[in-house]
C-alpha angles and dihedrals in degrees: 000000000000115000126214090251093052092050092049089054090051089048093050091050091049092050092048092048091048090050091053090051092049091050091050091051089050090061088070108022117070115215115323090123095162093046092052092046093050091048087054090051087061094048093048095044093046095242135126124255131215116204117200126188145115119289117281099029095115101258094137091041090055092052093047090048092052089049091049090054093052124071091225136114109273125200133174130210116195104204116216132164092258096049113122128211091246089057086064103037101029129232144234113269131191112249132183119226125218090261091055097255119133131220141157118261129185116251102199118220127222092273087080092076125105097228106034122189111205096192118202090351093180093062091074125078120263089253091062094039089057091061087078096055100087094042093049095047104033102022088234138093128214115214121177090345095308120113116221120192121222120239111253135273093047117182128172119200112185129187128202139176118231113289093241093065119105119265099024134123120213112244114249114254091242090059095044089054090059092063111090091207140016109207122197113216110212128206115267123258121245092264092048092047090052091051091048091052091048093051098042102044097055133061114321115264125231118265115265116262123262104252104169132043131199096273093050093051091049090048091053091050091049091052089049091055090052095055110119122245118190118225094246089057091048089052091048090055089048092051091050092053094044092048090056088068110087090210092061117101110247096025111150117265091245090056092051091049103039107027128074099179128016133207121292139206094301088056091057092046090050092050091056096043094047090048089052089052090054089053092050093050089052094045096245124141095210140049122241132205087250091058091057091048091047094056096039097097100049090041099047107027094086095040097061115088112206122224123233089260092051092051092045091051092048094240111165124213089239089061089051091051089051089053091049093052091047096048104035110080119228091216122060117258095252090054091049090051091049091051092050090053 
């Protein structure tokens, strides 16, 4: 049985290892502190991350830098309109043995990496995008009726340009729901832009050092799963998710007006796991209400489907999440009533 002292030691090691990884990433990536931190939430929690931003903001560079800092197998999939599902998963090919006999052998595709970069994922057709669904959810891939397990840890980092850009295909809701977080990559400030230009127009820099191996990543994820979450905080996460559904009694007016479908069970699971990851990175053994509120936007923004009225009025899902946080009480209603008395 694990004691409190043993768990605190595991937590301290996880926090120290995460800090080393963050410092190593900072040797390459200029600014983007929130983006880097949210990407680490996904790594620590064992979930996949979708990075959205205009071209040239360093999304691919961030993923490659994270992969360079981890002693794990890295693979990259460049999504294009003519990419086929077998280009992602792999296929059985006919090979000839030394004795002249022939047999089929599996040629594994790039999805069989441990850190997988799905670059410009929304440039491929929905048929090809769907080839990631089983791997992302079940950490396995079925080819010709045979199920092949992925090597752990398995972590997909996808990048996409804004949906409005030419030559892109919106990701299906089922696939969006499999991403733990959707992270918005902002444009750099003037100071950050100046530093980027200074770094990238001179001699190339050395690659960042590998700071974490497979066992360390798995240990961090295990510590994240063991972080305590009190029942009132679990119920708060449940209320946030339920209030995002316009059919739920007590949903905010903005949700009823601007949202067609709210988040589901995966949204609630992701809220709790991401909040646990925040606690691990800060060296705490428990989740707070503030942790859940802090991760609400990257967890929920891609799980809320806007109605026609919401799209016409230009209501963003981030604005809806703000309304949810403002209107959903952290404390249960009976506690609020007792306090008012």
